Amino acid sequence: MTGKAKGSDAVAAQPPTTQRVVKVELGERSYDIIIGQHLEMGGLIKGLRPSVVMVVSDSNVDALYGDRLEFELKTAGVASARFVFPAGEKSKTLSTVERICCECAERGFDRSSVVIALGGGVVGDVAGFAAAVYARGIRHVQIPTTLLAMVDSSVGGKTAVNLPQGKNLVGAFHQPSVVAADIAMLRTLPDREYMAGLAEVVKYGVIWSADFFREIEREAGRIAGRDEEILRDVIAGCCRIKADVVAIDEKEGGVRAILNYGHTVGHAIEAASAYECLHGEAVAAGMLYAALLSERVKGFVMQDVLRIARLLRQFGIEPKNDAVWRGMAWSDIRRAMDVDKKKKGGIPRWILVERMGSVVFGCEVEERVLAETWDVFRRGGLDG
Ligand code: NAD
Ligand code: GLY
C-alpha cells in the first residue's frame, strides 16, 4: 500500500496543569497516556481492580524503581509480584516471555490479573507481548522509563520479541489499559539513552507537523538540558501525534507505517552493528538517509534536510555512532534489510518526505539510487 500523510499542525492545547493527559481513541480499547512528575502509581493501578499484578522490569530499572513501585502498590492494597530480567536487547526473546508466563501461571494469574511493564522499550515490548499471549490476553499497564519508551514504544499497542533471524519478528498488537509516564524517572537515564530517545522526538516533527518541528528547534537547548517543564509538553506533543496516527490505523494497514520513518535503514544499521548502535542512534542515521533520499526522488528541499541534520547534531545524536555505520557498505545494509519484515515481496518500501510535516509511504526506489545515496550519505554528505 502506498499513501500520503499530512498531519495537522495543531498539536492540541492543554490546560496549564502539572500533568498532561493524551487519549488514544480506539473505541472500547481507548486509554489515557498520563504524563507528569512523581505520578501516584498505586492508586492508578488500583483503579483497574486487578486480582494481582506482575511487575516486569529489567535489572537496571528494578534496582532504581522496583521497591518504590512495590511499596506504592502495597500501600494502595494491590497484591503484586515481580519479574526481573537482565537489561538489554538480548533479553527480548521468546524465552523471557515464556519465563514471565510460567511465573504468572505458578502464581495463579487469571484474566483479571494485570502485567505492569516498568522500563524502557525492551521491557515494554517483552511484558506487553507476555500480557498479549498469557491466557489468550490479559490487561497490561505501561510505565515507560526511557524517553524513547515515553514518546513511542509504550503507546500504540505494538509488542514483540526478536528471533535470531531479525528484530520484532514475533509479536502482537495489544493495547495497554493505561500509560503512565513519570518524567522524574528520566533523571537517572544515562545521557546516551536520553539523546537516542530524542531521535524519535525529531521524527514526529518530520512526519506530521512542521510547527512541532519548529517548536523542537526553538526549545532544543532546554530539551537537551532535560528541562522537565518543556519535556512534559514535548512528550505530550509526541504522544498526541502517535495517538492520532494509531487512532486512524491501529494495525498498520496504511498510514501507521509513517511512524517507521527512518527505521528501514535504522533497523538494518542496528542489526548490522550487532546492536552496538542504540535503536535511536540507528534511527537518527536512518532518518537522515531517508531525508537525503527524499531530496533526490521527492524534491524535499536540501535546506530542510540540513535542518534535520543540525537538530540531531545539536542533540548530540549525530555523529555519535558515525564510525559504526560509515564503515558499512550498501551491501551490508541491504543484507540486514532482507530480514526486515517491512519490505513486501522482496522490495523495500520507503517513507519519504515531500516537505516538513508531510510524508508519503510505500514508495519504491531504484536500487541504484539507494546505493548511490548511501555512498553520498556515508561520505559525510550532510555535514553542511
Ligand atoms: P531499553 O529498554 O533497553 O532501555 C535502555 C537502557 O536504559 C537499559 O539499560 C535500561 O535498563 C536503562 N533504563 C531504562 N530506564 C531507565 C531509567 N529511568 N534510569 C536509568 N536507566 C534506565 O531501550 P529503549 O531505547 O527504551 O527501547 C528500545 C527498544 O524499544 C527496542 O527493542 C525497540 O525495538 C523497541 N521499540 C518498540 C516500539 C514499539 O512500538 N513497540 C517502538 C520503538 C522501539
Ligand atoms: N514505532 C512504530 C509504531 O508504533 O508503529
Tab-separated table of C-alpha atoms and ligand atoms in Angstrom:
chain	number	residue	atom	x	y	z
A	1	MET	CA	0.000	0.000	0.000
A	2	THR	CA	1.177	3.488	-0.741
A	3	GLY	CA	-0.203	6.751	0.515
A	4	LYS	CA	0.282	10.257	1.725
A	5	ALA	CA	0.171	11.575	5.246
A	6	LYS	CA	-0.152	15.174	6.230
A	7	GLY	CA	-0.520	15.807	9.920
A	8	SER	CA	-2.457	18.624	11.451
A	9	ASP	CA	-0.165	21.370	12.689
A	10	ALA	CA	-2.410	21.934	15.674
A	11	VAL	CA	-0.979	19.816	18.491
A	12	ALA	CA	-3.932	20.219	20.875
A	13	ALA	CA	-3.590	22.935	23.512
A	14	GLN	CA	-3.673	21.628	27.081
A	15	PRO	CA	-4.786	23.297	30.296
A	16	PRO	CA	-1.854	24.665	32.350
A	17	THR	CA	-1.729	21.881	34.933
A	18	THR	CA	1.280	19.902	36.043
A	19	GLN	CA	0.003	16.821	34.214
A	20	ARG	CA	-0.831	16.193	30.608
A	21	VAL	CA	-3.343	13.563	29.573
A	22	VAL	CA	-3.498	12.342	25.994
A	23	LYS	CA	-6.280	9.980	24.993
A	24	VAL	CA	-5.781	7.193	22.486
A	25	GLU	CA	-9.196	6.842	20.857
A	26	LEU	CA	-9.761	3.209	19.946
A	27	GLY	CA	-13.383	2.568	20.890
A	28	GLU	CA	-13.597	0.050	23.707
A	29	ARG	CA	-9.798	-0.218	23.696
A	30	SER	CA	-9.293	3.525	24.292
A	31	TYR	CA	-6.888	4.549	27.042
A	32	ASP	CA	-5.132	7.503	28.614
A	33	ILE	CA	-1.477	8.424	28.487
A	34	ILE	CA	-0.716	10.356	31.676
A	35	ILE	CA	2.435	12.473	31.676
A	36	GLY	CA	3.705	14.188	34.805
A	37	GLN	CA	6.173	14.124	37.674
A	38	HIS	CA	6.006	11.802	40.680
A	39	LEU	CA	2.809	10.154	39.493
A	40	GLU	CA	0.965	8.170	42.127
A	41	MET	CA	1.057	4.734	40.511
A	42	GLY	CA	-0.578	2.712	43.313
A	43	GLY	CA	-3.949	4.461	43.095
A	44	LEU	CA	-3.842	4.478	39.313
A	45	ILE	CA	-3.351	0.715	39.130
A	46	LYS	CA	-5.843	0.008	41.925
A	47	GLY	CA	-8.409	1.747	39.704
A	48	LEU	CA	-8.099	-1.188	37.281
A	49	ARG	CA	-9.270	-3.548	40.055
A	50	PRO	CA	-6.701	-6.256	39.314
A	51	SER	CA	-6.800	-9.546	41.254
A	52	VAL	CA	-2.999	-9.381	41.334
A	53	VAL	CA	-0.285	-7.671	39.284
A	54	MET	CA	3.079	-8.812	37.935
A	55	VAL	CA	5.618	-6.005	37.708
A	56	VAL	CA	8.030	-6.869	34.902
A	57	SER	CA	11.250	-4.884	34.804
A	58	ASP	CA	14.891	-5.127	33.818
A	59	SER	CA	17.822	-5.322	36.225
A	60	ASN	CA	18.694	-1.606	35.983
A	61	VAL	CA	15.194	-0.200	36.330
A	62	ASP	CA	14.154	-2.656	39.017
A	63	ALA	CA	17.152	-1.585	41.138
A	64	LEU	CA	16.116	2.064	40.783
A	65	TYR	CA	12.320	1.945	40.943
A	66	GLY	CA	11.178	-1.614	41.745
A	67	ASP	CA	10.981	-1.210	45.537
A	68	ARG	CA	9.188	2.129	45.279
A	69	LEU	CA	6.524	0.746	42.959
A	70	GLU	CA	6.075	-2.338	45.146
A	71	PHE	CA	5.611	-0.066	48.167
A	72	GLU	CA	3.080	2.126	46.343
A	73	LEU	CA	1.120	-0.939	45.243
A	74	LYS	CA	1.168	-2.383	48.741
A	75	THR	CA	0.031	0.941	50.222
A	76	ALA	CA	-2.836	1.032	47.722
A	77	GLY	CA	-3.792	-2.536	48.692
A	78	VAL	CA	-2.789	-4.144	45.379
A	79	ALA	CA	-1.206	-7.617	45.604
A	80	SER	CA	1.907	-7.798	43.430
A	81	ALA	CA	4.795	-9.985	42.332
A	82	ARG	CA	7.987	-9.015	40.497
A	83	PHE	CA	9.785	-10.473	37.486
A	84	VAL	CA	13.201	-9.071	36.627
A	85	PHE	CA	15.374	-9.942	33.617
A	86	PRO	CA	18.869	-8.767	32.615
A	87	ALA	CA	18.785	-5.312	30.985
A	88	GLY	CA	19.363	-5.101	27.238
A	89	GLU	CA	18.060	-6.037	23.812
A	90	LYS	CA	19.457	-9.579	24.207
A	91	SER	CA	16.663	-10.300	26.699
A	92	LYS	CA	13.966	-9.510	24.134
A	93	THR	CA	13.349	-13.173	23.406
A	94	LEU	CA	10.615	-15.786	23.444
A	95	SER	CA	12.426	-17.474	26.304
A	96	THR	CA	11.990	-14.372	28.526
A	97	VAL	CA	8.300	-14.279	27.613
A	98	GLU	CA	7.963	-17.970	28.457
A	99	ARG	CA	9.535	-17.388	31.871
A	100	ILE	CA	7.165	-14.492	32.599
A	101	CYS	CA	4.164	-16.621	31.586
A	102	CYS	CA	5.368	-19.533	33.749
A	103	GLU	CA	5.752	-17.174	36.699
A	104	CYS	CA	2.207	-15.872	36.128
A	105	ALA	CA	0.859	-19.436	35.901
A	106	GLU	CA	2.648	-20.524	39.070
A	107	ARG	CA	1.086	-17.609	40.909
A	108	GLY	CA	-2.378	-18.426	39.596
A	109	PHE	CA	-2.785	-15.353	37.373
A	110	ASP	CA	-6.164	-15.244	35.643
A	111	ARG	CA	-7.993	-12.981	33.187
A	112	SER	CA	-8.464	-10.312	35.860
A	113	SER	CA	-4.728	-10.070	36.612
A	114	VAL	CA	-2.560	-7.294	35.196
A	115	VAL	CA	1.026	-7.156	33.910
A	116	ILE	CA	2.926	-3.916	34.513
A	117	ALA	CA	5.830	-3.028	32.216
A	118	LEU	CA	8.226	-0.894	34.261
A	119	GLY	CA	11.101	0.086	31.996
A	120	GLY	CA	12.229	1.120	28.553
A	121	GLY	CA	11.164	-0.200	25.179
A	122	VAL	CA	12.670	-3.640	25.780
A	123	VAL	CA	10.632	-4.180	28.946
A	124	GLY	CA	7.536	-2.685	27.318
A	125	ASP	CA	7.777	-4.973	24.290
A	126	VAL	CA	8.508	-8.131	26.298
A	127	ALA	CA	5.962	-7.549	29.081
A	128	GLY	CA	3.338	-6.330	26.610
A	129	PHE	CA	3.782	-9.455	24.497
A	130	ALA	CA	3.600	-11.711	27.568
A	131	ALA	CA	0.320	-9.979	28.501
A	132	ALA	CA	-0.929	-10.414	24.924
A	133	VAL	CA	-0.447	-14.172	24.950
A	134	TYR	CA	-0.893	-15.245	28.582
A	135	ALA	CA	-4.369	-16.761	28.998
A	136	ARG	CA	-5.095	-15.507	25.434
A	137	GLY	CA	-4.540	-11.955	26.591
A	138	ILE	CA	-4.691	-10.123	29.910
A	139	ARG	CA	-4.531	-6.400	30.629
A	140	HIS	CA	-1.276	-4.542	30.956
A	141	VAL	CA	-0.040	-1.136	32.041
A	142	GLN	CA	2.941	0.632	30.549
A	143	ILE	CA	5.177	2.650	32.882
A	144	PRO	CA	7.856	3.842	30.435
A	145	THR	CA	11.155	4.926	31.980
A	146	THR	CA	13.193	5.939	28.922
A	147	LEU	CA	12.451	8.903	26.691
A	148	LEU	CA	12.088	6.568	23.720
A	149	ALA	CA	9.515	4.486	25.562
A	150	MET	CA	7.613	7.591	26.725
A	151	VAL	CA	7.263	9.052	23.235
A	152	ASP	CA	6.980	5.888	21.209
A	153	SER	CA	7.158	2.273	22.326
A	154	SER	CA	4.710	2.407	25.270
A	155	VAL	CA	1.972	3.893	23.078
A	156	GLY	CA	0.069	2.161	20.300
A	157	GLY	CA	-0.006	-1.477	21.346
A	158	LYS	CA	2.850	-2.935	19.306
A	159	THR	CA	4.533	-5.682	21.321
A	160	ALA	CA	7.208	-8.061	20.089
A	161	VAL	CA	10.329	-10.069	20.697
A	162	ASN	CA	13.292	-10.799	18.433
A	163	LEU	CA	14.324	-14.004	16.697
A	164	PRO	CA	17.926	-14.826	15.750
A	165	GLN	CA	16.769	-14.022	12.183
A	166	GLY	CA	15.709	-10.470	12.988
A	167	LYS	CA	14.095	-7.886	15.225
A	168	ASN	CA	10.470	-7.935	16.347
A	169	LEU	CA	9.633	-10.951	14.204
A	170	VAL	CA	7.217	-12.441	16.767
A	171	GLY	CA	4.649	-10.122	18.263
A	172	ALA	CA	1.080	-8.968	18.654
A	173	PHE	CA	-0.987	-5.813	18.758
A	174	HIS	CA	-2.133	-5.493	22.347
A	175	GLN	CA	-3.146	-2.083	23.658
A	176	PRO	CA	-2.312	-1.175	27.270
A	177	SER	CA	-5.066	-0.178	29.722
A	178	VAL	CA	-3.152	2.959	30.655
A	179	VAL	CA	0.287	4.503	30.073
A	180	ALA	CA	1.812	6.437	32.972
A	181	ALA	CA	4.955	8.383	32.058
A	182	ASP	CA	6.710	9.843	35.087
A	183	ILE	CA	9.212	12.351	33.727
A	184	ALA	CA	11.080	12.432	37.041
A	185	MET	CA	12.261	8.892	36.240
A	186	LEU	CA	14.259	10.318	33.337
A	187	ARG	CA	16.670	11.945	35.832
A	188	THR	CA	18.520	8.648	36.186
A	189	LEU	CA	18.569	7.834	32.473
A	190	PRO	CA	22.137	7.805	31.040
A	191	ASP	CA	22.868	10.664	28.592
A	192	ARG	CA	23.385	8.357	25.631
A	193	GLU	CA	19.964	6.735	26.138
A	194	TYR	CA	18.305	10.118	26.582
A	195	MET	CA	19.858	11.502	23.408
A	196	ALA	CA	18.878	8.395	21.441
A	197	GLY	CA	15.257	8.965	22.519
A	198	LEU	CA	15.398	12.466	21.073
A	199	ALA	CA	15.712	10.959	17.591
A	200	GLU	CA	12.113	9.728	17.874
A	201	VAL	CA	11.024	13.185	19.057
A	202	VAL	CA	12.522	14.744	15.923
A	203	LYS	CA	10.787	12.059	13.847
A	204	TYR	CA	7.315	13.286	14.862
A	205	GLY	CA	8.000	16.772	13.571
A	206	VAL	CA	9.309	15.471	10.261
A	207	ILE	CA	6.410	13.093	9.594
A	208	TRP	CA	3.432	15.044	10.952
A	209	SER	CA	3.888	18.651	11.962
A	210	ALA	CA	6.190	21.395	10.710
A	211	ASP	CA	5.020	23.521	13.675
A	212	PHE	CA	6.070	20.820	16.123
A	213	PHE	CA	9.456	20.559	14.378
A	214	ARG	CA	9.928	24.339	14.730
A	215	GLU	CA	8.956	24.132	18.400
A	216	ILE	CA	11.620	21.470	18.965
A	217	GLU	CA	14.182	23.616	17.149
A	218	ARG	CA	13.230	26.631	19.256
A	219	GLU	CA	13.446	24.712	22.536
A	220	ALA	CA	16.392	22.482	21.585
A	221	GLY	CA	18.600	23.824	24.384
A	222	ARG	CA	16.032	23.223	27.132
A	223	ILE	CA	15.144	19.818	25.699
A	224	ALA	CA	18.807	18.747	25.572
A	225	GLY	CA	19.147	20.028	29.169
A	226	ARG	CA	16.168	17.859	30.293
A	227	ASP	CA	14.091	20.822	31.444
A	228	GLU	CA	11.069	18.942	32.810
A	229	GLU	CA	8.550	21.662	32.089
A	230	ILE	CA	9.304	21.682	28.382
A	231	LEU	CA	9.738	17.912	28.349
A	232	ARG	CA	6.208	17.429	29.627
A	233	ASP	CA	4.835	19.338	26.656
A	234	VAL	CA	7.190	17.774	24.144
A	235	ILE	CA	6.374	14.231	25.314
A	236	ALA	CA	2.657	15.072	25.271
A	237	GLY	CA	3.057	16.505	21.746
A	238	CYS	CA	4.735	13.297	20.525
A	239	CYS	CA	2.082	11.121	22.208
A	240	ARG	CA	-0.692	13.275	20.684
A	241	ILE	CA	0.721	12.696	17.216
A	242	LYS	CA	1.219	8.976	17.788
A	243	ALA	CA	-2.291	8.673	19.271
A	244	ASP	CA	-3.769	10.422	16.200
A	245	VAL	CA	-1.946	8.109	13.803
A	246	VAL	CA	-2.821	4.953	15.753
A	247	ALA	CA	-6.476	6.009	16.012
A	248	ILE	CA	-6.624	6.215	12.207
A	249	ASP	CA	-4.768	2.959	11.583
A	250	GLU	CA	-4.258	0.744	14.623
A	251	LYS	CA	-2.839	-2.320	12.855
A	252	GLU	CA	-0.590	-0.656	10.289
A	253	GLY	CA	-2.706	-1.338	7.227
A	254	GLY	CA	-1.673	2.058	5.878
A	255	VAL	CA	-0.746	5.396	7.411
A	256	ARG	CA	0.741	3.977	10.643
A	257	ALA	CA	3.707	2.943	8.510
A	258	ILE	CA	4.886	6.573	8.672
A	259	LEU	CA	5.882	6.011	12.317
A	260	ASN	CA	8.619	3.834	10.872
A	261	TYR	CA	10.240	6.800	9.126
A	262	GLY	CA	13.996	6.214	9.243
A	263	HIS	CA	13.524	2.679	10.538
A	264	THR	CA	14.094	0.765	7.280
A	265	VAL	CA	17.779	1.629	7.271
A	266	GLY	CA	17.750	2.222	11.057
A	267	HIS	CA	16.845	-1.389	11.863
A	268	ALA	CA	19.419	-2.592	9.331
A	269	ILE	CA	22.174	-0.474	10.936
A	270	GLU	CA	21.150	-1.689	14.384
A	271	ALA	CA	21.328	-5.336	13.313
A	272	ALA	CA	24.465	-4.963	11.178
A	273	SER	CA	26.226	-3.265	14.116
A	274	ALA	CA	25.257	-6.236	16.323
A	275	TYR	CA	23.273	-3.710	18.411
A	276	GLU	CA	26.359	-1.604	19.135
A	277	CYS	CA	24.244	1.301	17.827
A	278	LEU	CA	21.290	2.115	20.064
A	279	HIS	CA	17.858	1.986	18.402
A	280	GLY	CA	17.510	5.782	18.471
A	281	GLU	CA	21.028	6.350	17.144
A	282	ALA	CA	20.409	3.964	14.267
A	283	VAL	CA	17.043	5.616	13.570
A	284	ALA	CA	18.742	9.035	13.547
A	285	ALA	CA	21.098	7.839	10.817
A	286	GLY	CA	18.159	6.163	9.017
A	287	MET	CA	16.141	9.406	9.135
A	288	LEU	CA	18.988	11.384	7.629
A	289	TYR	CA	19.490	8.822	4.902
A	290	ALA	CA	15.738	8.850	4.128
A	291	ALA	CA	15.767	12.670	4.107
A	292	LEU	CA	18.601	12.687	1.597
A	293	LEU	CA	16.786	10.062	-0.486
A	294	SER	CA	13.670	12.264	-0.318
A	295	GLU	CA	15.695	15.179	-1.635
A	296	ARG	CA	16.780	13.081	-4.609
A	297	VAL	CA	13.451	11.477	-5.509
A	298	LYS	CA	10.730	13.656	-3.949
A	299	GLY	CA	12.187	17.126	-4.176
A	300	PHE	CA	12.399	17.596	-0.383
A	301	VAL	CA	14.359	20.826	-0.050
A	302	MET	CA	18.002	20.469	0.960
A	303	GLN	CA	17.615	23.320	3.429
A	304	ASP	CA	15.162	21.195	5.428
A	305	VAL	CA	17.322	18.081	5.133
A	306	LEU	CA	20.069	20.140	6.743
A	307	ARG	CA	17.699	21.392	9.472
A	308	ILE	CA	17.082	17.765	10.480
A	309	ALA	CA	20.825	17.055	10.443
A	310	ARG	CA	21.509	20.178	12.504
A	311	LEU	CA	18.894	19.338	15.116
A	312	LEU	CA	20.141	15.780	15.533
A	313	ARG	CA	23.665	17.116	15.867
A	314	GLN	CA	22.512	19.715	18.408
A	315	PHE	CA	21.022	16.878	20.457
A	316	GLY	CA	24.362	15.089	20.307
A	317	ILE	CA	22.906	12.061	18.488
A	318	GLU	CA	24.795	12.705	15.299
A	319	PRO	CA	27.555	11.893	14.596
A	320	LYS	CA	27.777	9.781	17.786
A	321	ASN	CA	27.929	6.428	16.101
A	322	ASP	CA	29.234	7.524	12.764
A	323	ALA	CA	32.192	5.204	12.824
A	324	VAL	CA	29.915	2.181	13.081
A	325	TRP	CA	27.684	2.851	10.111
A	326	ARG	CA	30.119	4.813	7.972
A	327	GLY	CA	32.126	1.595	7.799
A	328	MET	CA	29.170	-0.269	6.303
A	329	ALA	CA	28.836	-0.774	2.548
A	330	TRP	CA	25.378	-0.600	0.967
A	331	SER	CA	25.547	-4.399	0.551
A	332	ASP	CA	25.856	-4.759	4.386
A	333	ILE	CA	22.767	-2.603	4.893
A	334	ARG	CA	20.865	-4.391	2.128
A	335	ARG	CA	21.631	-7.818	3.612
A	336	ALA	CA	20.354	-6.720	7.019
A	337	MET	CA	17.267	-5.201	5.375
A	338	ASP	CA	16.440	-8.514	3.719
A	339	VAL	CA	15.280	-9.996	7.017
A	340	ASP	CA	13.314	-6.856	7.876
A	341	LYS	CA	9.595	-7.506	7.678
A	342	LYS	CA	8.855	-4.024	6.342
A	343	LYS	CA	9.519	-4.962	2.742
A	344	LYS	CA	6.845	-6.512	0.562
A	345	GLY	CA	7.683	-9.231	-1.982
A	346	GLY	CA	11.398	-8.573	-1.557
A	347	ILE	CA	11.114	-4.876	-2.431
A	348	PRO	CA	11.755	-2.413	0.397
A	349	ARG	CA	9.098	0.299	0.746
A	350	TRP	CA	10.245	3.742	1.781
A	351	ILE	CA	8.690	6.543	3.770
A	352	LEU	CA	9.834	9.725	2.078
A	353	VAL	CA	9.421	13.382	2.961
A	354	GLU	CA	7.775	15.760	0.500
A	355	ARG	CA	8.021	18.727	2.839
A	356	MET	CA	8.496	19.167	6.572
A	357	GLY	CA	5.495	17.557	8.317
A	358	SER	CA	4.287	15.715	5.235
A	359	VAL	CA	5.456	12.287	4.121
A	360	VAL	CA	4.479	9.610	1.623
A	361	PHE	CA	4.721	5.919	2.412
A	362	GLY	CA	5.006	2.676	0.459
A	363	CYS	CA	7.467	4.199	-2.048
A	364	GLU	CA	9.696	2.059	-4.236
A	365	VAL	CA	13.113	3.447	-5.111
A	366	GLU	CA	15.537	2.094	-7.699
A	367	GLU	CA	18.327	0.035	-6.183
A	368	ARG	CA	20.963	2.128	-7.991
A	369	VAL	CA	19.628	5.331	-6.403
A	370	LEU	CA	19.547	3.713	-2.964
A	371	ALA	CA	23.168	2.612	-3.238
A	372	GLU	CA	24.371	5.983	-4.641
A	373	THR	CA	22.546	7.898	-1.902
A	374	TRP	CA	24.097	5.667	0.735
A	375	ASP	CA	27.564	6.420	-0.626
A	376	VAL	CA	26.915	10.169	-0.591
A	377	PHE	CA	25.460	9.896	2.915
A	378	ARG	CA	28.216	7.887	4.497
A	379	ARG	CA	30.915	10.047	2.957
A	380	GLY	CA	29.561	12.889	5.063
A	381	GLY	CA	27.224	14.497	2.563
A	382	LEU	CA	25.162	16.032	5.372
A	383	ASP	CA	27.862	17.736	7.338
A	384	GLY	CA	26.962	21.137	5.930
B	1	NAD	P1	15.924	-0.202	26.770
B	1	NAD	O1	14.599	-0.644	27.188
B	1	NAD	O2	16.962	-1.247	26.537
B	1	NAD	O3	16.473	0.838	27.840
B	1	NAD	C1	17.747	1.402	27.636
B	1	NAD	C2	18.648	1.253	28.858
B	1	NAD	O4	18.250	2.218	29.820
B	1	NAD	C3	18.566	-0.097	29.557
B	1	NAD	O5	19.849	-0.439	30.000
B	1	NAD	C4	17.660	0.178	30.742
B	1	NAD	O6	17.894	-0.695	31.813
B	1	NAD	C5	18.029	1.589	31.092
B	1	NAD	N1	16.989	2.382	31.740
B	1	NAD	C6	15.682	2.433	31.424
B	1	NAD	N2	15.069	3.393	32.129
B	1	NAD	C7	15.994	3.937	32.945
B	1	NAD	C8	15.966	4.986	33.892
B	1	NAD	N3	14.874	5.718	34.128
B	1	NAD	N4	17.108	5.261	34.565
B	1	NAD	C9	18.248	4.570	34.290
B	1	NAD	N5	18.338	3.596	33.386
B	1	NAD	C10	17.223	3.285	32.705
B	1	NAD	O7	15.869	0.663	25.412
B	1	NAD	P2	14.818	1.694	24.825
B	1	NAD	O8	15.625	2.601	23.988
B	1	NAD	O9	13.922	2.253	25.840
B	1	NAD	O10	13.917	0.777	23.893
B	1	NAD	C11	14.445	0.137	22.762
B	1	NAD	C12	13.522	-0.994	22.401
B	1	NAD	O11	12.224	-0.474	22.119
B	1	NAD	C13	13.950	-1.755	21.176
B	1	NAD	O12	13.846	-3.127	21.441
B	1	NAD	C14	12.944	-1.350	20.113
B	1	NAD	O13	12.723	-2.349	19.162
B	1	NAD	C15	11.717	-1.116	20.956
B	1	NAD	N6	10.717	-0.224	20.342
B	1	NAD	C16	9.435	-0.627	20.325
B	1	NAD	C17	8.452	0.193	19.783
B	1	NAD	C18	7.014	-0.236	19.806
B	1	NAD	O14	6.183	0.459	19.223
B	1	NAD	N7	6.667	-1.296	20.483
B	1	NAD	C19	8.802	1.439	19.254
B	1	NAD	C20	10.134	1.831	19.299
B	1	NAD	C21	11.095	0.989	19.852
B	2	GLY	N1	7.078	2.632	16.491
B	2	GLY	C1	6.262	2.376	15.362
B	2	GLY	C2	4.833	2.087	15.679
B	2	GLY	O1	4.443	2.078	16.823
B	2	GLY	O2	4.058	1.862	14.795
